[in-house]
Short mmCIF file of C-alpha atoms in Angstrom, two decimals:
data_model
loop_
_atom_site.label_atom_id
_atom_site.label_comp_id
_atom_site.label_asym_id
_atom_site.label_seq_id
_atom_site.Cartn_x
_atom_site.Cartn_y
_atom_site.Cartn_z
CA MET W 1 -47.00 -36.14 -1.01
CA LYS W 2 -45.90 -32.61 -0.25
CA THR W 3 -48.40 -29.84 -1.25
CA ALA W 4 -48.17 -26.05 -1.19
CA VAL W 5 -50.22 -23.10 -2.41
CA PHE W 6 -48.82 -19.62 -3.26
CA ASP W 7 -50.79 -16.57 -4.28
CA ILE W 8 -49.71 -14.66 -7.34
CA ALA W 9 -50.42 -10.82 -7.56
CA GLY W 10 -51.19 -9.53 -11.00
CA GLY W 11 -49.07 -6.65 -12.18
CA ASP W 12 -46.53 -7.07 -9.34
CA TYR W 13 -43.34 -7.51 -11.27
CA GLU W 14 -41.14 -7.16 -8.20
CA ALA W 15 -42.73 -10.10 -6.45
CA GLY W 16 -42.94 -12.12 -9.70
CA GLY W 17 -41.05 -15.46 -9.35
CA HIS W 18 -41.65 -15.84 -5.59
CA ALA W 19 -43.66 -18.88 -5.95
CA THR W 20 -41.20 -20.45 -8.44
CA ARG W 21 -38.31 -19.77 -6.01
CA GLN W 22 -40.25 -21.55 -3.26
CA LEU W 23 -40.75 -24.48 -5.51
CA LYS W 24 -37.19 -24.70 -6.47
CA GLU W 25 -36.16 -24.67 -2.84
CA MET W 26 -38.49 -27.71 -2.12
CA LEU W 27 -37.09 -29.66 -5.06
CA LYS W 28 -33.60 -29.10 -3.77
CA ARG W 29 -34.45 -30.04 -0.32
CA ILE W 30 -35.76 -33.41 -1.44
CA GLY W 31 -32.88 -34.15 -3.61
CA ALA W 32 -34.30 -33.83 -7.16
CA SER W 33 -31.82 -33.92 -9.93
CA PRO W 34 -30.48 -30.62 -11.31
CA GLU W 35 -31.98 -31.29 -14.71
CA SER W 36 -35.41 -32.00 -13.10
CA ILE W 37 -35.16 -28.71 -11.20
CA ARG W 38 -34.03 -26.80 -14.28
CA ARG W 39 -37.05 -28.00 -16.32
CA THR W 40 -39.56 -27.35 -13.58
CA MET W 41 -38.10 -23.80 -12.85
CA ILE W 42 -38.33 -22.64 -16.35
CA ALA W 43 -41.93 -24.01 -16.70
CA ALA W 44 -43.13 -22.67 -13.38
CA TYR W 45 -41.50 -19.18 -13.83
CA GLU W 46 -43.11 -18.79 -17.41
CA ALA W 47 -46.47 -19.73 -16.05
CA GLU W 48 -46.16 -17.52 -13.00
CA MET W 49 -45.08 -14.52 -15.01
CA ASN W 50 -47.92 -15.02 -17.45
CA THR W 51 -50.29 -14.50 -14.51
CA VAL W 52 -48.34 -11.52 -13.27
CA ILE W 53 -48.37 -9.89 -16.89
CA HIS W 54 -51.84 -10.72 -17.99
CA ALA W 55 -54.14 -11.47 -15.11
CA ARG W 56 -55.54 -9.65 -12.00
CA GLY W 57 -54.15 -12.42 -9.89
CA GLY W 58 -53.88 -16.16 -9.41
CA VAL W 59 -52.79 -19.04 -7.34
CA MET W 60 -50.08 -21.69 -7.91
CA ARG W 61 -50.79 -25.11 -6.47
CA ILE W 62 -48.00 -27.66 -6.14
CA GLY W 63 -47.94 -31.38 -5.47
CA ILE W 64 -44.62 -33.31 -5.01
CA ASP W 65 -44.08 -36.95 -4.53
CA PRO W 66 -40.78 -39.02 -5.18
CA SER W 67 -41.77 -39.55 -8.88
CA GLN W 68 -43.04 -36.30 -10.10
CA VAL W 69 -44.10 -32.60 -9.36
CA ASP W 70 -47.49 -31.45 -10.48
CA VAL W 71 -48.11 -27.72 -10.81
CA SER W 72 -51.47 -25.95 -11.51
CA ILE W 73 -51.73 -22.20 -12.01
CA GLU W 74 -55.19 -20.67 -12.13
CA ASP W 75 -55.74 -16.99 -12.72
CA THR W 76 -58.54 -14.51 -12.82
CA GLY W 77 -58.11 -12.42 -15.89
CA PRO W 78 -59.18 -11.81 -19.57
CA GLY W 79 -58.72 -15.40 -20.61
CA ILE W 80 -57.33 -16.57 -23.98
CA SER W 81 -59.60 -16.62 -27.00
CA ASP W 82 -57.28 -18.57 -29.30
CA ILE W 83 -55.12 -21.14 -27.42
CA PRO W 84 -53.45 -22.51 -30.56
CA GLN W 85 -52.29 -19.09 -31.47
CA ALA W 86 -51.07 -18.45 -27.94
CA MET W 87 -48.97 -21.56 -28.32
CA ARG W 88 -47.04 -20.21 -31.26
CA GLU W 89 -43.48 -18.96 -30.62
CA GLY W 90 -43.27 -15.18 -30.89
CA PHE W 91 -46.93 -14.50 -30.28
CA SER W 92 -47.51 -12.11 -27.37
CA THR W 93 -50.20 -9.83 -26.02
CA ALA W 94 -47.93 -8.40 -23.25
CA PRO W 95 -48.61 -4.82 -22.37
CA PRO W 96 -45.94 -2.02 -22.85
CA ARG W 97 -44.89 -2.10 -19.12
CA ALA W 98 -44.06 -5.89 -19.44
CA ARG W 99 -42.08 -5.30 -22.60
CA GLU W 100 -40.13 -2.47 -20.93
CA LEU W 101 -38.99 -4.90 -18.26
CA GLY W 102 -37.93 -7.48 -20.85
CA PHE W 103 -40.99 -9.75 -20.79
CA GLY W 104 -43.41 -10.41 -23.67
CA ALA W 105 -41.14 -12.23 -26.13
CA GLY W 106 -43.89 -14.81 -26.85
CA MET W 107 -42.01 -17.78 -25.58
CA GLY W 108 -43.97 -18.60 -22.45
CA PHE W 109 -46.21 -21.45 -23.46
CA PRO W 110 -43.61 -22.86 -25.90
CA ASN W 111 -41.01 -23.02 -23.05
CA ILE W 112 -43.50 -24.60 -20.78
CA ARG W 113 -44.30 -27.24 -23.36
CA ARG W 114 -40.59 -27.92 -24.14
CA ASN W 115 -39.68 -28.44 -20.51
CA THR W 116 -42.53 -30.54 -19.22
CA ASP W 117 -43.75 -34.19 -19.53
CA GLU W 118 -47.35 -33.28 -19.46
CA PHE W 119 -48.82 -29.84 -20.24
CA SER W 120 -52.36 -28.41 -20.80
CA VAL W 121 -54.08 -25.04 -21.01
CA SER W 122 -57.70 -24.31 -20.55
CA SER W 123 -59.30 -20.88 -20.58
CA THR W 124 -62.59 -18.96 -20.45
CA VAL W 125 -62.68 -15.56 -22.03
CA GLY W 126 -63.53 -12.97 -19.44
CA CYS W 127 -62.94 -15.35 -16.58
CA GLY W 128 -59.48 -16.65 -16.54
CA THR W 129 -56.90 -19.34 -17.53
CA GLN W 130 -55.68 -22.61 -16.00
CA VAL W 131 -52.20 -24.03 -16.79
CA ARG W 132 -51.31 -27.47 -15.60
CA PHE W 133 -48.02 -29.34 -16.11
CA LYS W 134 -46.14 -32.25 -14.78
CA VAL W 135 -42.37 -33.05 -14.63
CA LEU W 136 -41.02 -36.54 -13.91
CA LEU W 137 -38.44 -36.35 -11.11
CA GLN W 138 -35.10 -38.11 -11.04
CA GLN W 139 -33.08 -38.30 -7.71
CA GLU W 140 -29.72 -36.61 -7.54
CA THR W 141 -26.90 -38.66 -6.01
CA GLY W 142 -24.77 -35.64 -5.01
CA GLU W 143 -21.44 -35.72 -3.25
CA PRO W 144 -21.39 -35.27 0.42
CA ALA W 145 -19.77 -32.01 1.68
CA ARG W 146 -16.06 -32.29 1.10
CA HIS W 147 -14.21 -30.21 3.57
CA SER W 148 -14.15 -28.21 6.81
CA SER W 149 -15.29 -24.66 6.48
CA HIS W 150 -11.74 -23.35 7.17
CA VAL W 151 -13.34 -20.36 8.99
CA HIS W 152 -11.40 -19.91 12.21
CA ILE W 153 -13.53 -19.03 15.19
CA HIS W 154 -12.33 -17.04 18.24
CA PRO W 155 -15.27 -17.59 20.70
CA GLU W 156 -13.97 -15.26 23.31
CA ARG W 157 -14.26 -12.32 20.85
CA CYS W 158 -17.96 -12.92 19.97
CA HIS W 159 -20.48 -10.26 21.18
CA THR W 160 -23.45 -12.21 19.82
CA CYS W 161 -24.33 -9.25 17.52
CA LEU W 162 -25.78 -11.86 15.04
CA ALA W 163 -24.34 -10.04 11.97
CA CYS W 164 -22.77 -13.29 10.76
CA LEU W 165 -26.07 -15.02 10.86
CA ARG W 166 -27.52 -12.38 8.44
CA ALA W 167 -24.61 -12.21 6.14
CA CYS W 168 -24.17 -15.90 5.25
CA PRO W 169 -25.71 -16.58 1.94
CA THR W 170 -26.14 -20.32 2.59
CA GLN W 171 -27.43 -20.12 6.17
CA ALA W 172 -24.34 -22.08 7.34
CA VAL W 173 -23.79 -19.95 10.51
CA ARG W 174 -25.33 -20.62 13.95
CA ILE W 175 -24.82 -19.11 17.29
CA ARG W 176 -24.28 -21.82 19.95
CA ASN W 177 -23.27 -21.24 23.54
CA ASP W 178 -22.69 -17.39 22.83
CA ALA W 179 -20.19 -18.08 19.97
CA PRO W 180 -20.45 -18.69 16.23
CA ALA W 181 -20.62 -22.27 14.90
CA ILE W 182 -20.36 -23.29 11.19
CA LEU W 183 -22.36 -26.02 9.56
CA ASP W 184 -19.53 -27.37 7.37
CA HIS W 185 -21.77 -29.00 4.89
CA LEU W 186 -23.45 -25.65 3.97
CA CYS W 187 -20.27 -23.45 4.01
CA VAL W 188 -18.95 -22.34 0.63
CA GLY W 189 -15.89 -20.51 2.01
CA CYS W 190 -17.05 -17.09 0.76
CA ALA W 191 -15.82 -15.12 3.76
CA SER W 192 -19.14 -13.05 4.08
CA CYS W 193 -19.48 -13.99 7.75
CA ILE W 194 -15.83 -12.89 8.27
CA GLU W 195 -16.49 -9.52 6.52
CA ALA W 196 -19.58 -8.95 8.67
CA CYS W 197 -17.81 -9.58 12.00
CA ASP W 198 -16.48 -6.42 13.55
CA THR W 199 -14.99 -8.03 16.66
CA GLY W 200 -12.60 -10.61 15.02
CA ALA W 201 -14.59 -13.63 16.30
CA LEU W 202 -14.38 -15.01 12.66
CA GLY W 203 -11.34 -14.95 10.57
CA VAL W 204 -9.39 -16.59 7.67
CA TRP W 205 -6.48 -17.20 10.04
CA ARG W 206 -6.28 -18.06 13.72
CA ASP W 207 -4.01 -15.06 14.24
CA ALA W 208 -1.10 -13.48 12.45
CA GLU W 209 0.93 -16.42 11.27
CA PRO W 210 4.69 -16.35 11.04
CA LEU W 211 6.15 -16.23 7.63
CA PRO W 212 7.88 -19.25 6.18
CA PHE W 213 11.35 -17.73 5.93
CA SER W 214 13.05 -20.24 3.56
CA ALA W 215 15.45 -19.60 0.80
CA ASP W 216 14.47 -19.81 -2.93
CA LYS W 217 10.78 -19.58 -2.37
CA CYS W 218 8.35 -19.03 -5.25
CA LEU W 219 5.51 -16.62 -4.17
CA VAL W 220 2.14 -16.55 -6.00
CA LEU W 221 1.13 -13.00 -5.37
CA PRO W 222 -2.46 -11.72 -5.78
CA GLU W 223 -2.55 -8.46 -7.52
CA ALA W 224 -4.69 -7.18 -4.75
CA PHE W 225 -1.71 -7.36 -2.45
CA LEU W 226 0.08 -4.68 -4.34
CA GLY W 227 -2.97 -2.50 -4.24
CA GLN W 228 -2.85 -2.35 -0.41
CA PHE W 229 0.15 0.08 -0.41
CA GLY W 230 -1.58 2.96 -2.27
CA LEU W 231 0.58 5.20 -4.30
CA ALA W 232 3.10 5.82 -1.47
CA TYR W 233 5.56 3.08 -2.71
CA ARG W 234 6.73 1.94 -6.00
CA PRO W 235 5.57 -1.61 -6.85
CA GLN W 236 9.23 -2.49 -7.77
CA ASP W 237 10.31 -1.67 -4.26
CA ILE W 238 7.59 -3.72 -2.85
CA LEU W 239 8.82 -6.58 -5.05
CA ALA W 240 12.41 -5.99 -3.91
CA THR W 241 11.39 -6.14 -0.29
CA LEU W 242 9.60 -9.44 -0.96
CA ARG W 243 12.81 -10.84 -2.49
CA GLU W 244 14.72 -9.79 0.58
CA LEU W 245 12.28 -11.73 2.74
CA GLY W 246 13.25 -14.93 0.69
CA PHE W 247 10.91 -15.11 -2.20
CA GLU W 248 13.25 -15.29 -5.09
CA THR W 249 10.54 -15.78 -7.71
CA ILE W 250 7.37 -13.82 -7.64
CA ARG W 251 4.58 -14.67 -9.91
CA LEU W 252 1.24 -12.68 -10.07
CA SER W 253 -2.13 -14.56 -9.99
CA SER W 254 -3.07 -12.83 -13.25
CA GLU W 255 -0.64 -15.37 -14.96
CA TRP W 256 -3.37 -17.92 -14.51
CA GLU W 257 -6.43 -15.58 -14.48
CA ILE W 258 -5.81 -13.97 -17.95
CA PRO W 259 -5.26 -17.34 -19.88
CA LEU W 260 -8.36 -18.63 -18.16
CA ARG W 261 -10.49 -15.75 -19.45
CA GLU W 262 -9.36 -16.31 -23.05
CA ALA W 263 -9.84 -20.07 -22.79
CA VAL W 264 -13.36 -19.61 -21.46
CA ARG W 265 -14.15 -17.04 -24.30
CA ASN W 266 -12.94 -19.54 -26.84
CA TYR W 267 -14.94 -22.27 -25.28
CA ALA W 268 -18.03 -20.04 -25.20
CA ARG W 269 -17.65 -19.30 -28.93
CA ARG W 270 -17.76 -22.96 -29.75
CA SER W 271 -20.58 -23.87 -27.25
CA ASN W 272 -24.36 -23.83 -27.81
CA LEU W 273 -25.14 -23.96 -24.08
CA GLY W 274 -25.90 -20.33 -23.55
CA PRO W 275 -23.89 -17.86 -21.21
CA ILE W 276 -20.76 -19.69 -19.92
CA ILE W 277 -19.74 -19.31 -16.30
CA SER W 278 -15.97 -18.91 -15.81
CA PRO W 279 -14.57 -20.89 -12.87
CA VAL W 280 -12.52 -17.97 -11.66
CA CYS W 281 -13.64 -17.82 -7.99
CA PRO W 282 -13.55 -20.99 -5.96
CA ALA W 283 -16.21 -19.62 -3.52
CA VAL W 284 -18.68 -19.07 -6.24
CA MET W 285 -17.91 -22.48 -7.60
CA ASN W 286 -18.70 -23.96 -4.24
CA LEU W 287 -21.91 -21.91 -4.16
CA ILE W 288 -23.03 -23.27 -7.62
CA HIS W 289 -22.16 -26.73 -6.45
CA LEU W 290 -24.32 -26.45 -3.38
CA ARG W 291 -27.33 -24.31 -4.40
CA TYR W 292 -27.34 -23.93 -8.17
CA ALA W 293 -26.42 -27.45 -9.46
CA SER W 294 -28.59 -27.06 -12.46
CA LEU W 295 -26.12 -24.40 -13.71
CA LEU W 296 -23.17 -26.66 -13.45
CA ARG W 297 -23.62 -27.61 -17.13
CA LEU W 298 -22.83 -23.95 -17.94
CA VAL W 299 -19.48 -23.92 -16.08
CA ALA W 300 -16.46 -23.96 -18.49
CA PRO W 301 -14.35 -27.12 -18.02
CA PHE W 302 -11.28 -25.49 -16.56
CA LEU W 303 -9.64 -25.35 -13.14
CA THR W 304 -9.84 -22.18 -11.07
CA PRO W 305 -6.73 -19.98 -11.25
CA ILE W 306 -5.51 -21.12 -7.89
CA GLU W 307 -5.94 -24.76 -8.74
CA ALA W 308 -4.09 -24.20 -12.04
CA ALA W 309 -1.27 -22.54 -10.09
CA CYS W 310 -1.10 -25.46 -7.73
CA GLN W 311 -0.79 -28.00 -10.54
CA GLU W 312 1.97 -26.14 -12.28
CA LEU W 313 3.99 -25.36 -9.12
CA THR W 314 4.43 -28.92 -7.98
CA CYS W 315 7.46 -28.24 -5.86
CA SER W 316 8.16 -27.77 -2.22
CA HIS W 317 9.12 -24.17 -2.50
CA SER W 318 5.82 -22.64 -3.44
CA SER W 319 3.95 -20.13 -1.25
CA PHE W 320 0.43 -18.87 -1.63
CA ILE W 321 -1.50 -16.01 0.02
CA ALA W 322 -4.91 -17.46 0.94
CA LEU W 323 -7.54 -14.78 0.90
CA CYS W 324 -10.61 -16.71 1.80
CA PRO W 325 -11.65 -20.09 3.32
CA ALA W 326 -12.49 -21.37 -0.23
CA GLN W 327 -8.89 -20.73 -1.32
CA ILE W 328 -7.53 -22.46 1.81
CA ALA W 329 -9.71 -25.41 0.92
CA VAL W 330 -8.11 -25.64 -2.48
CA LEU W 331 -4.67 -25.45 -0.96
CA HIS W 332 -5.50 -28.21 1.43
CA ALA W 333 -6.90 -30.45 -1.17
CA ALA W 334 -5.08 -33.81 -1.33
CA GLY W 335 -2.73 -34.40 -4.29
CA LEU W 336 -2.45 -30.82 -5.61
CA LEU W 337 0.95 -30.08 -4.18
CA THR W 338 3.92 -31.95 -3.01
CA GLY W 339 4.64 -29.09 -0.67
CA THR W 340 3.36 -25.61 -0.16
CA ASP W 341 3.15 -22.80 2.34
CA MET W 342 0.04 -20.77 3.07
CA ILE W 343 0.87 -17.23 4.19
CA SER W 344 -1.24 -14.86 6.12
CA ALA W 345 -1.85 -11.67 4.02
CA ARG W 346 -1.61 -9.46 7.08
CA ALA W 347 1.73 -11.01 8.26
CA LEU W 348 3.20 -10.60 4.86
CA TYR W 349 1.90 -7.03 4.59
CA GLU W 350 3.40 -6.05 7.89
CA ALA W 351 6.78 -7.60 7.03
CA VAL W 352 6.85 -5.80 3.72
CA MET W 353 5.89 -2.40 5.38
CA THR W 354 8.73 -2.91 7.83
CA GLY W 355 11.15 -3.33 4.98
CA LEU W 356 9.64 -0.37 3.01
CA ARG W 357 10.07 2.02 5.86
CA ASP W 358 13.71 1.30 5.97
CA ARG W 359 14.00 2.28 2.21
CA LYS W 360 14.31 5.84 1.10
CA THR W 361 12.50 5.59 -2.09
CA PRO W 362 10.57 8.19 -4.15
CA SER W 363 6.87 7.96 -4.66
CA PRO W 364 5.94 6.38 -8.09
CA SER W 365 5.14 8.49 -10.99
CA VAL W 366 1.49 8.13 -11.66
CA ASP W 367 0.24 6.85 -14.94
CA GLU W 368 -3.44 7.72 -15.13
CA THR W 369 -3.97 5.47 -18.07
CA PRO W 370 -6.13 2.57 -16.86
CA THR W 371 -5.10 -0.90 -17.69
CA LYS W 372 -7.45 -2.83 -19.99
CA GLY W 373 -10.37 -4.39 -18.30
CA ALA W 374 -12.55 -7.39 -19.24
CA PRO W 375 -13.55 -7.56 -23.01
CA GLY W 376 -17.07 -6.60 -24.05
CA ASP W 377 -18.37 -10.17 -24.28
CA VAL W 378 -17.38 -10.80 -20.57
CA LEU W 379 -19.74 -9.67 -17.86
CA GLN W 380 -17.95 -9.30 -14.39
CA VAL W 381 -20.25 -9.39 -11.34
CA SER W 382 -18.84 -9.13 -7.86
CA GLY W 383 -20.34 -9.29 -4.36
CA LEU W 384 -22.47 -12.23 -3.27
CA GLY W 385 -25.70 -10.34 -3.41
CA HIS W 386 -25.24 -9.56 -7.10
CA VAL W 387 -23.85 -12.94 -7.90
CA THR W 388 -26.77 -14.70 -6.30
CA ALA W 389 -29.28 -12.53 -8.25
CA VAL W 390 -27.51 -13.47 -11.51
CA LEU W 391 -27.55 -17.17 -10.61
CA GLU W 392 -31.27 -17.06 -9.73
CA ALA W 393 -32.04 -15.34 -13.00
CA LEU W 394 -30.00 -17.96 -14.94
CA GLU W 395 -31.94 -20.84 -13.29
CA THR W 396 -35.23 -19.38 -14.76
CA GLY W 397 -33.64 -19.18 -18.14
CA ALA W 398 -32.88 -15.48 -18.30
CA ASP W 399 -30.36 -14.19 -20.74
CA PRO W 400 -27.74 -11.88 -19.05
CA GLY W 401 -26.70 -10.48 -22.39
CA ALA W 402 -23.07 -11.64 -22.26
CA ARG W 403 -21.30 -14.68 -23.62
CA VAL W 404 -19.15 -15.21 -20.45
CA LEU W 405 -19.85 -14.56 -16.84
CA GLU W 406 -17.04 -13.89 -14.40
CA LEU W 407 -18.52 -14.17 -10.91
CA TYR W 408 -16.72 -13.15 -7.79
CA ALA W 409 -17.84 -13.65 -4.19
CA CYS W 410 -16.07 -10.55 -2.92
CA GLN W 411 -16.71 -7.03 -4.04
CA GLN W 412 -14.24 -6.01 -6.78
CA GLY W 413 -12.92 -9.72 -6.71
CA CYS W 414 -9.97 -10.51 -4.54
CA PHE W 415 -9.44 -6.79 -3.85
CA GLY W 416 -12.55 -7.13 -1.63
CA SER W 417 -11.27 -9.96 0.56
CA PRO W 418 -11.78 -9.16 4.28
CA VAL W 419 -8.10 -9.83 4.90
CA TRP W 420 -7.21 -6.49 3.41
CA GLY W 421 -7.40 -3.10 5.18
CA GLN W 422 -7.83 -0.99 2.06
CA ASP W 423 -11.27 -0.22 0.55
CA PRO W 424 -11.46 -2.55 -2.56
CA TYR W 425 -12.26 0.22 -4.99
CA LEU W 426 -9.19 2.38 -3.82
CA ALA W 427 -7.00 -0.75 -3.81
CA GLU W 428 -7.95 -1.74 -7.27
CA ARG W 429 -7.36 1.85 -8.62
CA SER W 430 -3.90 1.88 -6.93
CA TRP W 431 -3.05 -1.39 -8.66
CA ARG W 432 -4.28 -0.37 -12.00
CA THR W 433 -2.40 2.99 -11.81
CA ALA W 434 0.92 1.31 -10.89
CA ALA W 435 0.67 -1.83 -12.98
CA SER W 436 2.47 -0.42 -15.95
CA LEU W 437 5.54 0.11 -13.64
CA LEU W 438 6.02 -3.65 -13.14
CA ASN W 439 6.70 -4.76 -16.74
CA ASP W 440 10.50 -4.87 -16.18
CA HIS W 441 10.40 -6.35 -12.73
CA LEU W 442 8.54 -9.66 -13.15
CA ALA W 443 9.40 -12.75 -15.10
CA PRO W 444 7.48 -13.18 -18.33
CA ALA W 445 4.09 -14.85 -17.89
CA ARG W 446 4.31 -18.50 -19.01
CA ALA W 447 1.09 -20.02 -17.44
CA GLY W 448 -2.02 -21.22 -19.25
CA ALA W 449 -5.47 -22.39 -18.62
CA VAL W 450 -5.78 -26.11 -17.29
CA CYS W 451 -8.68 -28.29 -18.41
CA ARG W 452 -10.63 -29.94 -15.69
CA LEU W 453 -10.33 -33.74 -15.99
CA LYS W 454 -13.28 -34.65 -13.79
CA ASP W 455 -16.89 -33.85 -14.24
CA ILE W 456 -18.26 -31.25 -11.70
CA ARG W 457 -20.73 -32.91 -9.30
CA PRO W 458 -23.35 -31.28 -7.21
CA ILE W 459 -22.90 -31.21 -3.39
CA ALA W 460 -25.75 -32.81 -1.51
CA GLY W 461 -25.52 -30.28 1.34
CA ILE W 462 -29.07 -28.99 1.52
CA ARG W 463 -30.82 -32.34 0.77
CA LEU W 464 -32.76 -33.42 3.84
CA ASP W 465 -32.34 -37.16 3.41
CA PRO W 466 -30.66 -39.46 0.91
CA ASP W 467 -34.09 -41.16 0.48
CA MET W 468 -36.47 -38.81 -1.46
CA ALA W 469 -39.62 -40.06 0.20
CA LYS W 470 -38.03 -39.49 3.68
CA ALA W 471 -36.87 -36.06 2.56
CA ILE W 472 -40.40 -35.13 1.51
CA GLU W 473 -41.70 -36.29 4.83
CA LYS W 474 -39.11 -34.18 6.73
CA LEU W 475 -39.91 -31.18 4.52
CA GLY W 476 -43.58 -31.48 5.61
CA ARG W 477 -42.55 -31.62 9.27
CA MET W 478 -40.34 -28.53 8.78
CA ASP W 479 -43.22 -26.58 7.18
CA LYS W 480 -45.39 -27.41 10.15
CA MET W 481 -42.72 -26.56 12.63
CA ALA W 482 -41.98 -23.27 10.83
CA ALA W 483 -45.77 -22.41 10.85
CA SER W 484 -45.80 -22.84 14.68
CA LEU W 485 -42.89 -20.53 15.28
CA PRO W 486 -43.41 -16.73 15.62
CA GLY W 487 -41.99 -15.79 12.21
CA ARG W 488 -39.87 -12.94 13.56
CA ASN W 489 -36.64 -14.25 12.04
CA CYS W 490 -34.77 -12.49 14.83
CA GLY W 491 -31.88 -14.82 15.17
CA VAL W 492 -32.10 -14.91 18.97
CA CYS W 493 -32.44 -18.77 18.83
CA GLY W 494 -28.99 -18.94 17.13
CA ALA W 495 -30.44 -19.72 13.73
CA PRO W 496 -30.81 -17.12 10.93
CA THR W 497 -34.54 -17.63 10.35
CA CYS W 498 -37.43 -19.43 11.90
CA SER W 499 -37.35 -21.73 8.92
CA ALA W 500 -33.71 -22.59 9.60
CA LEU W 501 -34.54 -23.29 13.24
CA ALA W 502 -37.37 -25.60 12.05
CA GLU W 503 -34.85 -27.49 9.81
CA ASP W 504 -32.43 -27.66 12.80
CA ILE W 505 -35.21 -29.05 15.04
CA VAL W 506 -36.36 -31.68 12.50
CA LEU W 507 -32.75 -32.75 11.81
CA GLY W 508 -31.89 -32.96 15.57
CA ARG W 509 -29.48 -30.03 15.60
CA ALA W 510 -31.70 -27.92 18.11
CA LYS W 511 -34.69 -27.97 20.24
CA LEU W 512 -37.84 -25.89 20.26
CA SER W 513 -36.78 -24.45 23.63
CA ALA W 514 -34.11 -22.51 21.64
CA CYS W 515 -36.78 -20.11 20.59
CA PRO W 516 -37.64 -17.69 23.45
CA TYR W 517 -40.86 -16.57 21.62
CA ALA W 518 -42.33 -20.06 21.00
CA GLY W 519 -45.98 -19.92 21.58
CA ALA W 520 -46.21 -16.14 21.02
CA PRO W 521 -48.32 -14.72 18.24
CA ARG W 522 -46.84 -14.82 14.75
CA ALA W 523 -45.29 -11.69 13.30
CA GLU W 524 -48.09 -11.11 10.89
CA GLU W 525 -50.64 -11.33 13.75
CA LEU W 526 -49.10 -8.70 15.81
CA PRO W 527 -50.83 -5.29 15.86
#
C-alpha cells in the first residue's frame, strides 16, 4: 500500500488544493481509471477546502492499494454542531472571505457523498472534524504513446541553458550528453520547449525546407500567416504572390475552425455534461489525453480543424503549413491523406516576401473595425500556463462560467506559434484589420465540422507500470529516492526536477550519479 500525509493550512486559499493535486498525481501514476480519479478529486478537494475555509488547520492522510483509495482529513477547528444539517445541499457557514472567492455554496459534503463509495463525518464542537471516505479503483487500459515527438533537435546549437527543461508542461525534456532529448511518450507537441530555446537547438523543422513547387497546388493557409506581414502589404497581393508560387487554390484554416465552433456550441446546448471543450488545438487535445483523461468526456465529438481539412482534401495536391509538432503528428497520421506536402512557414514567408518586394503595390487602406470574435458563451484561453490552470480547475469540478471552452497551447492561438517572427498580439491585430479586404479574393467557404467516429482514449504515458500493484511499488521507491535527493530542482542532472530524476532512476533512464549534489543537505535544510 502507498501512504502519504499532507498538512493543510487553515485560511490559506492560495495553497488550497495542493494535497488534492498530489493525490491526483499518485492515482495517474498507478494507472487508475479517469472516472476513479474524477470522483476522488472532487471528494478530496471539497474536504480539503472545507478545512481551509472553516478550520485552523488539518492533515490529509491517504492510503492507496490496487483496489481502493482511502482518505482521512482531520482538522482542528470549531467542529460541527449539527451534522445532518451540514449534509443538506445549500447549507453553508462559510465566512465572507470564502464567499468572495467563490466558495461556500453549501455543496461540499453532498458532493463528497455523491462521488464516494463510503463516507463518514465525525465532529466535536470546539475541537474539530474528521472526514473519511473511500473510492473503489478501476484500472485504466490507456493507449501507449502513439507518435514521435516531431521536435527536431540540433545538438550542436545547445548551450545547456536548461530553459527547455523548465518550459515543458509534461516534463518530457531531458538534457543528455549536453543536448536536449525528448521522452516521446510524454511529449504533447505543444512547442513550449521550442519557444523557450533561444539558440535554435530545438525546432519544428530541421532547417528551412524547400517549397514543393508543383502546379495546381491547394494550400491550406493559417490566418496567422497573413498576419506576419503587418500592414505594409495588401492581403490580396500576398495571395497573388502565393498563386504565382504554384498554389492555385488557397483556403484559410478558418473554413474549418468557424464551423467547428458552431457545431460545438450546438452540441453544448444539447449536452448535460457541463462545460464542453472544443477540440480546436491538437496540442491541447494531446495534453488532455495524457494528463487530464478524466476530462475526455467533456470533449466535443469532432475532429480538430486540421484533421477535418485532411479528411476533406484527400488529393495529392494539398499543402499544409505545420505550425507545431502536434500538427505535424496529425499530418503524419496514417490514412488521413493520399498525398500531402508539409511546408515550412519560414520558407514560405521568405518566398512570398521575395515576390512582394518585386511588386510596386500601395499599402492597404486600414479598416479599424475589428472582426467579430468568439460569441459570449465561448471562453477562449491561450497559453499553456492558463490552459493548465483551467484544466486543473475543471478536474476539481469548478465551473468556468462558459458553455464552451476553446483552449489553445500557444498565446493568441496559432498567432503565437514559435515559427513566426511577429509578436502574436501584433500579428493578430494586423490580420483582423486587413481581413475585410479578402472577401473578394478567396473562394467561398464550403467546409464543415467533421464528427469523430472513434472514442477518445487516454494515453498511458505517465503510468509507471501496466500492473497497478507494480506501479504502486515503483511510486513508493520514487518517493524514497526523491526524499534522498537534495530538492534543489536545479536541472543540472538533466531532469527538470528532483522528482523527475527519481522517476528516471527507478525506471532505468538515469543513475543517481547524474546528480552532482547527491548526499548534500536538502534545500529546506540549508541555512
